[in-house]
Amino acid sequence: FRVQKRHRAAGGLTMHPRSHYEHLAKLFDYPRRDYPLWVQAAYDVLAGRYVLAAAEIAAFAQALPTEGEALSPESLDEVQEVFTRTFDVQAITTLGVGYVMFGDDYKRGELLVNLNREHGVAGIDCGDELSDHLPNVLRLLARWEDRELAAEFAEEILHPALQRMVAEFEPGRREQRDGLYEKHYKTLIASSRERGTMFRAPLCALIEVLRADFSLTEWVPPEQDNDFLRSIGRELEIEADEGSPTSSGGLT
């Protein structure tokens, strides 16, 4: 993906209005008390048109520790802890899709530069996050005027990154990751068995929406690839050598 136009056969892409990606983006913003309303809004825009995705969002809503439109202070703490454990500290994965695909390879740097430019054109403020942060790229996907470019990004970067992220929730991968963190930190962050992997559901919903919108099939990774576990393993080794923490979602 080089953020440049490529020729595509006429009729090879059918684009629908993409405002639903704005709603999906909010599912990966840091949760606030009104988070259940974000989930309900995402379900409402998907129901009827994206049946499989809507089912994933419904399951996600059931996993939230709430019975109303807002999280209690205690429930908010729990959801924020699971969110942080999933995407940040001792992460299952990271919301930096470029990092998921390329690790610290120079290709991620190129992607960040190109996405920065596209965010500027679309009028998107990335805030304190990098340009490949999942909510940022989903908001870009909702507003991208260049349909070829949106399709290219979805096919070559976002879709395979999401599949890698979902794969990290598999029990075998979780055991490998927990062993890696235990080796370096001698401890693990505990979370409830019921909710510890609940953010897998919105990731799966997003995959289903992308496949429907861009006619994508399951992505098969190359035999030799820069997977997330190897990347965080390298960072933990560097951290141990230097005695200072690093962020798996950051650019070194």
PDB file of C-alpha atoms in Angstrom:
ATOM      1  CA  PHE A   1       0.000   0.000   0.000  1.00  0.00           C
ATOM      2  CA  ARG A   2       1.660   3.209  -1.166  1.00  0.00           C
ATOM      3  CA  VAL A   3      -1.291   5.634  -1.114  1.00  0.00           C
ATOM      4  CA  GLN A   4      -1.393   5.950  -4.865  1.00  0.00           C
ATOM      5  CA  LYS A   5      -4.052   5.137  -7.406  1.00  0.00           C
ATOM      6  CA  ARG A   6      -3.967   1.823  -9.224  1.00  0.00           C
ATOM      7  CA  HIS A   7      -6.019   0.726 -12.184  1.00  0.00           C
ATOM      8  CA  ARG A   8      -8.967  -1.520 -11.291  1.00  0.00           C
ATOM      9  CA  ALA A   9     -11.311  -3.194 -13.718  1.00  0.00           C
ATOM     10  CA  ALA A  10     -14.558  -1.306 -14.236  1.00  0.00           C
ATOM     11  CA  GLY A  11     -17.343  -2.688 -12.119  1.00  0.00           C
ATOM     12  CA  GLY A  12     -14.888  -4.467  -9.795  1.00  0.00           C
ATOM     13  CA  LEU A  13     -15.842  -2.409  -6.754  1.00  0.00           C
ATOM     14  CA  THR A  14     -19.244  -1.561  -5.362  1.00  0.00           C
ATOM     15  CA  MET A  15     -19.080   1.051  -2.627  1.00  0.00           C
ATOM     16  CA  HIS A  16     -21.901   1.741  -0.195  1.00  0.00           C
ATOM     17  CA  PRO A  17     -22.267   4.807   1.998  1.00  0.00           C
ATOM     18  CA  ARG A  18     -19.582   4.350   4.636  1.00  0.00           C
ATOM     19  CA  SER A  19     -20.860   6.276   7.648  1.00  0.00           C
ATOM     20  CA  HIS A  20     -21.132   2.969   9.524  1.00  0.00           C
ATOM     21  CA  TYR A  21     -17.349   3.023   9.924  1.00  0.00           C
ATOM     22  CA  GLU A  22     -17.715   6.129  12.091  1.00  0.00           C
ATOM     23  CA  HIS A  23     -19.902   4.110  14.469  1.00  0.00           C
ATOM     24  CA  LEU A  24     -17.536   1.141  14.395  1.00  0.00           C
ATOM     25  CA  ALA A  25     -14.603   3.442  15.167  1.00  0.00           C
ATOM     26  CA  LYS A  26     -16.194   4.428  18.487  1.00  0.00           C
ATOM     27  CA  LEU A  27     -16.132   0.788  19.638  1.00  0.00           C
ATOM     28  CA  PHE A  28     -12.324   1.036  19.705  1.00  0.00           C
ATOM     29  CA  ASP A  29     -12.128   4.416  21.436  1.00  0.00           C
ATOM     30  CA  TYR A  30     -11.262   4.285  25.135  1.00  0.00           C
ATOM     31  CA  PRO A  31     -14.561   3.425  26.879  1.00  0.00           C
ATOM     32  CA  ARG A  32     -16.563   6.057  28.740  1.00  0.00           C
ATOM     33  CA  ARG A  33     -19.710   5.724  30.834  1.00  0.00           C
ATOM     34  CA  ASP A  34     -21.922   6.039  27.732  1.00  0.00           C
ATOM     35  CA  TYR A  35     -20.082   3.200  25.957  1.00  0.00           C
ATOM     36  CA  PRO A  36     -23.256   1.013  25.818  1.00  0.00           C
ATOM     37  CA  LEU A  37     -24.873   3.727  23.678  1.00  0.00           C
ATOM     38  CA  TRP A  38     -21.955   3.518  21.238  1.00  0.00           C
ATOM     39  CA  VAL A  39     -22.461  -0.233  21.022  1.00  0.00           C
ATOM     40  CA  GLN A  40     -26.206   0.152  20.468  1.00  0.00           C
ATOM     41  CA  ALA A  41     -25.639   2.737  17.732  1.00  0.00           C
ATOM     42  CA  ALA A  42     -23.212   0.392  15.967  1.00  0.00           C
ATOM     43  CA  TYR A  43     -25.735  -2.436  16.159  1.00  0.00           C
ATOM     44  CA  ASP A  44     -28.532  -0.242  14.804  1.00  0.00           C
ATOM     45  CA  VAL A  45     -26.578   0.774  11.682  1.00  0.00           C
ATOM     46  CA  LEU A  46     -25.496  -2.822  10.972  1.00  0.00           C
ATOM     47  CA  ALA A  47     -28.716  -4.713  11.694  1.00  0.00           C
ATOM     48  CA  GLY A  48     -30.548  -5.859   8.579  1.00  0.00           C
ATOM     49  CA  ARG A  49     -27.673  -5.272   6.174  1.00  0.00           C
ATOM     50  CA  TYR A  50     -24.719  -6.918   7.891  1.00  0.00           C
ATOM     51  CA  VAL A  51     -26.337  -9.865   9.660  1.00  0.00           C
ATOM     52  CA  LEU A  52     -23.166 -11.618  10.828  1.00  0.00           C
ATOM     53  CA  ALA A  53     -21.575  -8.384  12.001  1.00  0.00           C
ATOM     54  CA  ALA A  54     -24.717  -7.364  13.885  1.00  0.00           C
ATOM     55  CA  ALA A  55     -24.750 -10.743  15.639  1.00  0.00           C
ATOM     56  CA  GLU A  56     -21.178 -10.147  16.833  1.00  0.00           C
ATOM     57  CA  ILE A  57     -22.136  -6.715  18.175  1.00  0.00           C
ATOM     58  CA  ALA A  58     -25.157  -8.192  19.948  1.00  0.00           C
ATOM     59  CA  ALA A  59     -22.912 -10.772  21.626  1.00  0.00           C
ATOM     60  CA  PHE A  60     -20.521  -7.999  22.598  1.00  0.00           C
ATOM     61  CA  ALA A  61     -23.370  -5.996  24.150  1.00  0.00           C
ATOM     62  CA  GLN A  62     -24.349  -9.040  26.196  1.00  0.00           C
ATOM     63  CA  ALA A  63     -20.789  -9.325  27.517  1.00  0.00           C
ATOM     64  CA  LEU A  64     -20.764  -5.741  28.815  1.00  0.00           C
ATOM     65  CA  PRO A  65     -21.383  -5.520  32.578  1.00  0.00           C
ATOM     66  CA  THR A  66     -24.448  -3.289  32.293  1.00  0.00           C
ATOM     67  CA  GLU A  67     -28.204  -3.466  32.071  1.00  0.00           C
ATOM     68  CA  GLY A  68     -28.813   0.139  31.013  1.00  0.00           C
ATOM     69  CA  GLU A  69     -27.522   2.907  28.781  1.00  0.00           C
ATOM     70  CA  ALA A  70     -24.533   3.768  30.959  1.00  0.00           C
ATOM     71  CA  LEU A  71     -21.851   1.886  32.816  1.00  0.00           C
ATOM     72  CA  SER A  72     -21.684   2.196  36.578  1.00  0.00           C
ATOM     73  CA  PRO A  73     -18.357   3.475  37.935  1.00  0.00           C
ATOM     74  CA  GLU A  74     -17.425  -0.086  38.907  1.00  0.00           C
ATOM     75  CA  SER A  75     -18.437  -1.498  35.522  1.00  0.00           C
ATOM     76  CA  LEU A  76     -16.599   1.276  33.709  1.00  0.00           C
ATOM     77  CA  ASP A  77     -13.434   0.419  35.622  1.00  0.00           C
ATOM     78  CA  GLU A  78     -13.780  -3.213  34.580  1.00  0.00           C
ATOM     79  CA  VAL A  79     -14.419  -2.457  30.903  1.00  0.00           C
ATOM     80  CA  GLN A  80     -11.529   0.012  30.795  1.00  0.00           C
ATOM     81  CA  GLU A  81      -9.230  -2.554  32.414  1.00  0.00           C
ATOM     82  CA  VAL A  82     -10.161  -5.206  29.859  1.00  0.00           C
ATOM     83  CA  PHE A  83      -9.787  -2.687  27.026  1.00  0.00           C
ATOM     84  CA  THR A  84      -6.336  -1.686  28.285  1.00  0.00           C
ATOM     85  CA  ARG A  85      -5.225  -5.288  28.755  1.00  0.00           C
ATOM     86  CA  THR A  86      -6.478  -6.143  25.283  1.00  0.00           C
ATOM     87  CA  PHE A  87      -4.954  -3.266  23.351  1.00  0.00           C
ATOM     88  CA  ASP A  88      -2.252  -1.676  25.504  1.00  0.00           C
ATOM     89  CA  VAL A  89      -0.573  -3.048  28.653  1.00  0.00           C
ATOM     90  CA  GLN A  90       0.455  -6.721  28.260  1.00  0.00           C
ATOM     91  CA  ALA A  91      -1.733  -6.533  25.171  1.00  0.00           C
ATOM     92  CA  ILE A  92      -3.504  -9.320  23.349  1.00  0.00           C
ATOM     93  CA  THR A  93      -2.894  -7.118  20.333  1.00  0.00           C
ATOM     94  CA  THR A  94      -2.497  -3.426  19.516  1.00  0.00           C
ATOM     95  CA  LEU A  95      -4.749  -0.931  17.757  1.00  0.00           C
ATOM     96  CA  GLY A  96      -1.854   0.212  15.555  1.00  0.00           C
ATOM     97  CA  VAL A  97      -2.715  -1.711  12.383  1.00  0.00           C
ATOM     98  CA  GLY A  98       0.594  -0.792  10.787  1.00  0.00           C
ATOM     99  CA  TYR A  99       2.452  -2.268  13.751  1.00  0.00           C
ATOM    100  CA  VAL A 100       0.385  -5.455  13.509  1.00  0.00           C
ATOM    101  CA  MET A 101       1.348  -5.797   9.844  1.00  0.00           C
ATOM    102  CA  PHE A 102       4.963  -4.603   9.855  1.00  0.00           C
ATOM    103  CA  GLY A 103       6.217  -4.373  13.446  1.00  0.00           C
ATOM    104  CA  ASP A 104       9.067  -1.875  13.570  1.00  0.00           C
ATOM    105  CA  ASP A 105       9.939  -2.349   9.898  1.00  0.00           C
ATOM    106  CA  TYR A 106      10.489   0.810   7.819  1.00  0.00           C
ATOM    107  CA  LYS A 107       7.287  -0.052   5.932  1.00  0.00           C
ATOM    108  CA  ARG A 108       5.300   1.063   8.932  1.00  0.00           C
ATOM    109  CA  GLY A 109       7.023   4.432   8.830  1.00  0.00           C
ATOM    110  CA  GLU A 110       6.061   4.828   5.178  1.00  0.00           C
ATOM    111  CA  LEU A 111       2.486   3.884   5.996  1.00  0.00           C
ATOM    112  CA  LEU A 112       2.295   6.435   8.821  1.00  0.00           C
ATOM    113  CA  VAL A 113       3.557   9.223   6.569  1.00  0.00           C
ATOM    114  CA  ASN A 114       1.077   8.362   3.826  1.00  0.00           C
ATOM    115  CA  LEU A 115      -1.837   8.021   6.244  1.00  0.00           C
ATOM    116  CA  ASN A 116      -0.956  11.351   7.856  1.00  0.00           C
ATOM    117  CA  ARG A 117      -1.356  12.976   4.478  1.00  0.00           C
ATOM    118  CA  GLU A 118      -4.691  11.263   3.826  1.00  0.00           C
ATOM    119  CA  HIS A 119      -6.019  12.212   7.268  1.00  0.00           C
ATOM    120  CA  GLY A 120      -5.121  15.820   6.522  1.00  0.00           C
ATOM    121  CA  VAL A 121      -6.986  15.752   3.222  1.00  0.00           C
ATOM    122  CA  ALA A 122     -10.044  14.211   4.923  1.00  0.00           C
ATOM    123  CA  GLY A 123      -9.934  16.735   7.776  1.00  0.00           C
ATOM    124  CA  ILE A 124      -9.411  14.109  10.482  1.00  0.00           C
ATOM    125  CA  ASP A 125      -7.659  15.070  13.714  1.00  0.00           C
ATOM    126  CA  CYS A 126      -5.776  12.013  14.976  1.00  0.00           C
ATOM    127  CA  GLY A 127      -5.379  13.552  18.411  1.00  0.00           C
ATOM    128  CA  ASP A 128      -2.653  11.949  20.508  1.00  0.00           C
ATOM    129  CA  GLU A 129      -2.713   8.719  18.495  1.00  0.00           C
ATOM    130  CA  LEU A 130      -0.713   7.743  15.419  1.00  0.00           C
ATOM    131  CA  SER A 131      -2.291   7.768  11.986  1.00  0.00           C
ATOM    132  CA  ASP A 132      -2.570   3.946  11.840  1.00  0.00           C
ATOM    133  CA  HIS A 133      -4.562   3.785  15.105  1.00  0.00           C
ATOM    134  CA  LEU A 134      -7.652   1.704  14.300  1.00  0.00           C
ATOM    135  CA  PRO A 135     -10.313   4.329  15.182  1.00  0.00           C
ATOM    136  CA  ASN A 136      -8.432   6.878  13.072  1.00  0.00           C
ATOM    137  CA  VAL A 137      -8.243   4.636  10.005  1.00  0.00           C
ATOM    138  CA  LEU A 138     -11.924   3.698  10.347  1.00  0.00           C
ATOM    139  CA  ARG A 139     -12.884   7.370  10.377  1.00  0.00           C
ATOM    140  CA  LEU A 140     -10.692   7.838   7.330  1.00  0.00           C
ATOM    141  CA  LEU A 141     -12.408   4.915   5.611  1.00  0.00           C
ATOM    142  CA  ALA A 142     -15.765   6.569   6.273  1.00  0.00           C
ATOM    143  CA  ARG A 143     -14.680   9.832   4.617  1.00  0.00           C
ATOM    144  CA  TRP A 144     -12.211   8.747   1.923  1.00  0.00           C
ATOM    145  CA  GLU A 145     -13.279  10.238  -1.384  1.00  0.00           C
ATOM    146  CA  ASP A 146     -10.895   8.073  -3.411  1.00  0.00           C
ATOM    147  CA  ARG A 147     -12.735   4.771  -3.723  1.00  0.00           C
ATOM    148  CA  GLU A 148      -9.836   2.914  -5.294  1.00  0.00           C
ATOM    149  CA  LEU A 149      -7.545   3.985  -2.502  1.00  0.00           C
ATOM    150  CA  ALA A 150     -10.061   3.011   0.190  1.00  0.00           C
ATOM    151  CA  ALA A 151     -10.432  -0.419  -1.390  1.00  0.00           C
ATOM    152  CA  GLU A 152      -6.668  -0.860  -1.692  1.00  0.00           C
ATOM    153  CA  PHE A 153      -6.122   0.029   1.961  1.00  0.00           C
ATOM    154  CA  ALA A 154      -8.931  -2.253   3.118  1.00  0.00           C
ATOM    155  CA  GLU A 155      -7.623  -5.189   1.093  1.00  0.00           C
ATOM    156  CA  GLU A 156      -3.887  -4.868   1.651  1.00  0.00           C
ATOM    157  CA  ILE A 157      -3.607  -3.431   5.168  1.00  0.00           C
ATOM    158  CA  LEU A 158      -6.756  -3.257   7.281  1.00  0.00           C
ATOM    159  CA  HIS A 159      -8.364  -6.622   6.504  1.00  0.00           C
ATOM    160  CA  PRO A 160      -5.209  -8.736   7.000  1.00  0.00           C
ATOM    161  CA  ALA A 161      -4.286  -6.736  10.135  1.00  0.00           C
ATOM    162  CA  LEU A 162      -7.690  -7.411  11.675  1.00  0.00           C
ATOM    163  CA  GLN A 163      -7.409 -11.123  10.931  1.00  0.00           C
ATOM    164  CA  ARG A 164      -4.035 -11.204  12.653  1.00  0.00           C
ATOM    165  CA  MET A 165      -5.526  -9.367  15.623  1.00  0.00           C
ATOM    166  CA  VAL A 166      -8.386 -11.846  15.951  1.00  0.00           C
ATOM    167  CA  ALA A 167      -5.960 -14.767  15.678  1.00  0.00           C
ATOM    168  CA  GLU A 168      -4.187 -13.490  18.808  1.00  0.00           C
ATOM    169  CA  PHE A 169      -7.290 -14.348  20.858  1.00  0.00           C
ATOM    170  CA  GLU A 170      -6.903 -18.069  20.127  1.00  0.00           C
ATOM    171  CA  PRO A 171      -6.068 -20.097  23.274  1.00  0.00           C
ATOM    172  CA  GLY A 172      -2.721 -21.339  21.947  1.00  0.00           C
ATOM    173  CA  ARG A 173      -1.578 -17.843  21.088  1.00  0.00           C
ATOM    174  CA  ARG A 174      -2.745 -16.536  24.448  1.00  0.00           C
ATOM    175  CA  GLU A 175      -0.715 -19.202  26.241  1.00  0.00           C
ATOM    176  CA  GLN A 176       2.396 -18.297  24.255  1.00  0.00           C
ATOM    177  CA  ARG A 177       1.915 -14.608  24.993  1.00  0.00           C
ATOM    178  CA  ASP A 178       1.233 -15.172  28.703  1.00  0.00           C
ATOM    179  CA  GLY A 179       4.394 -17.248  28.932  1.00  0.00           C
ATOM    180  CA  LEU A 180       6.346 -14.467  27.243  1.00  0.00           C
ATOM    181  CA  TYR A 181       5.067 -11.816  29.657  1.00  0.00           C
ATOM    182  CA  GLU A 182       5.520 -14.072  32.682  1.00  0.00           C
ATOM    183  CA  LYS A 183       9.145 -14.640  31.668  1.00  0.00           C
ATOM    184  CA  HIS A 184       9.839 -10.903  31.592  1.00  0.00           C
ATOM    185  CA  TYR A 185       7.505  -9.539  34.263  1.00  0.00           C
ATOM    186  CA  LYS A 186       7.106 -12.565  36.591  1.00  0.00           C
ATOM    187  CA  THR A 187       3.426 -11.733  36.806  1.00  0.00           C
ATOM    188  CA  LEU A 188       0.284 -11.452  34.707  1.00  0.00           C
ATOM    189  CA  ILE A 189      -2.605  -9.024  34.788  1.00  0.00           C
ATOM    190  CA  ALA A 190      -5.729 -10.917  35.826  1.00  0.00           C
ATOM    191  CA  SER A 191      -9.169 -10.357  34.332  1.00  0.00           C
ATOM    192  CA  SER A 192     -12.470 -12.185  34.399  1.00  0.00           C
ATOM    193  CA  ARG A 193     -12.742 -15.306  32.275  1.00  0.00           C
ATOM    194  CA  GLU A 194     -16.113 -14.119  31.013  1.00  0.00           C
ATOM    195  CA  ARG A 195     -14.965 -10.715  29.736  1.00  0.00           C
ATOM    196  CA  GLY A 196     -11.234 -11.100  29.201  1.00  0.00           C
ATOM    197  CA  THR A 197     -11.588 -11.601  25.447  1.00  0.00           C
ATOM    198  CA  MET A 198     -14.824  -9.734  24.791  1.00  0.00           C
ATOM    199  CA  PHE A 199     -13.224  -7.236  22.396  1.00  0.00           C
ATOM    200  CA  ARG A 200     -12.730 -10.054  19.924  1.00  0.00           C
ATOM    201  CA  ALA A 201     -16.410  -9.638  18.963  1.00  0.00           C
ATOM    202  CA  PRO A 202     -16.238  -6.073  17.579  1.00  0.00           C
ATOM    203  CA  LEU A 203     -13.064  -6.990  15.680  1.00  0.00           C
ATOM    204  CA  CYS A 204     -14.906  -9.916  14.082  1.00  0.00           C
ATOM    205  CA  ALA A 205     -17.850  -7.647  13.297  1.00  0.00           C
ATOM    206  CA  LEU A 206     -15.539  -5.213  11.547  1.00  0.00           C
ATOM    207  CA  ILE A 207     -14.029  -8.023   9.478  1.00  0.00           C
ATOM    208  CA  GLU A 208     -17.506  -9.090   8.331  1.00  0.00           C
ATOM    209  CA  VAL A 209     -18.374  -5.521   7.312  1.00  0.00           C
ATOM    210  CA  LEU A 210     -15.148  -5.114   5.338  1.00  0.00           C
ATOM    211  CA  ARG A 211     -15.714  -8.409   3.530  1.00  0.00           C
ATOM    212  CA  ALA A 212     -19.225  -7.355   2.553  1.00  0.00           C
ATOM    213  CA  ASP A 213     -18.274  -3.830   1.488  1.00  0.00           C
ATOM    214  CA  PHE A 214     -15.136  -4.717  -0.464  1.00  0.00           C
ATOM    215  CA  SER A 215     -15.866  -8.309  -1.586  1.00  0.00           C
ATOM    216  CA  LEU A 216     -12.919  -9.699   0.381  1.00  0.00           C
ATOM    217  CA  THR A 217     -12.119 -13.292   1.231  1.00  0.00           C
ATOM    218  CA  GLU A 218     -10.083 -14.693   4.089  1.00  0.00           C
ATOM    219  CA  TRP A 219      -6.507 -13.465   4.001  1.00  0.00           C
ATOM    220  CA  VAL A 220      -3.727 -16.068   4.115  1.00  0.00           C
ATOM    221  CA  PRO A 221      -0.481 -14.712   5.609  1.00  0.00           C
ATOM    222  CA  PRO A 222       2.843 -15.419   3.886  1.00  0.00           C
ATOM    223  CA  GLU A 223       4.937 -18.230   5.324  1.00  0.00           C
ATOM    224  CA  GLN A 224       7.477 -15.761   6.694  1.00  0.00           C
ATOM    225  CA  ASP A 225       5.813 -12.749   8.288  1.00  0.00           C
ATOM    226  CA  ASN A 226       6.262 -10.132  11.008  1.00  0.00           C
ATOM    227  CA  ASP A 227       3.732 -11.388  13.523  1.00  0.00           C
ATOM    228  CA  PHE A 228       2.704  -9.599  16.691  1.00  0.00           C
ATOM    229  CA  LEU A 229       4.211 -12.064  19.142  1.00  0.00           C
ATOM    230  CA  ARG A 230       7.648 -11.829  17.563  1.00  0.00           C
ATOM    231  CA  SER A 231       7.425  -8.033  17.582  1.00  0.00           C
ATOM    232  CA  ILE A 232       6.520  -7.738  21.245  1.00  0.00           C
ATOM    233  CA  GLY A 233       9.109 -10.390  22.076  1.00  0.00           C
ATOM    234  CA  ARG A 234      11.802  -8.241  20.496  1.00  0.00           C
ATOM    235  CA  GLU A 235      10.557  -5.182  22.370  1.00  0.00           C
ATOM    236  CA  LEU A 236      10.623  -7.016  25.696  1.00  0.00           C
ATOM    237  CA  GLU A 237      14.188  -8.114  25.022  1.00  0.00           C
ATOM    238  CA  ILE A 238      15.156  -4.513  24.258  1.00  0.00           C
ATOM    239  CA  GLU A 239      13.356  -3.334  27.389  1.00  0.00           C
ATOM    240  CA  ALA A 240      15.223  -5.889  29.490  1.00  0.00           C
ATOM    241  CA  ASP A 241      18.541  -4.757  28.000  1.00  0.00           C
ATOM    242  CA  GLU A 242      17.880  -1.030  28.397  1.00  0.00           C
ATOM    243  CA  GLY A 243      15.880  -1.129  31.620  1.00  0.00           C
ATOM    244  CA  SER A 244      13.124   1.124  30.272  1.00  0.00           C
ATOM    245  CA  PRO A 245       9.605   0.296  29.056  1.00  0.00           C
ATOM    246  CA  THR A 246       8.487   0.609  25.449  1.00  0.00           C
ATOM    247  CA  SER A 247       5.033   0.689  23.902  1.00  0.00           C
ATOM    248  CA  SER A 248       4.154  -2.048  21.440  1.00  0.00           C
ATOM    249  CA  GLY A 249       1.832   0.366  19.703  1.00  0.00           C
ATOM    250  CA  GLY A 250       4.431   3.099  19.348  1.00  0.00           C
ATOM    251  CA  LEU A 251       6.977   3.851  16.672  1.00  0.00           C
ATOM    252  CA  THR A 252      10.626   3.305  17.650  1.00  0.00           C
TER     253      THR A 252
END
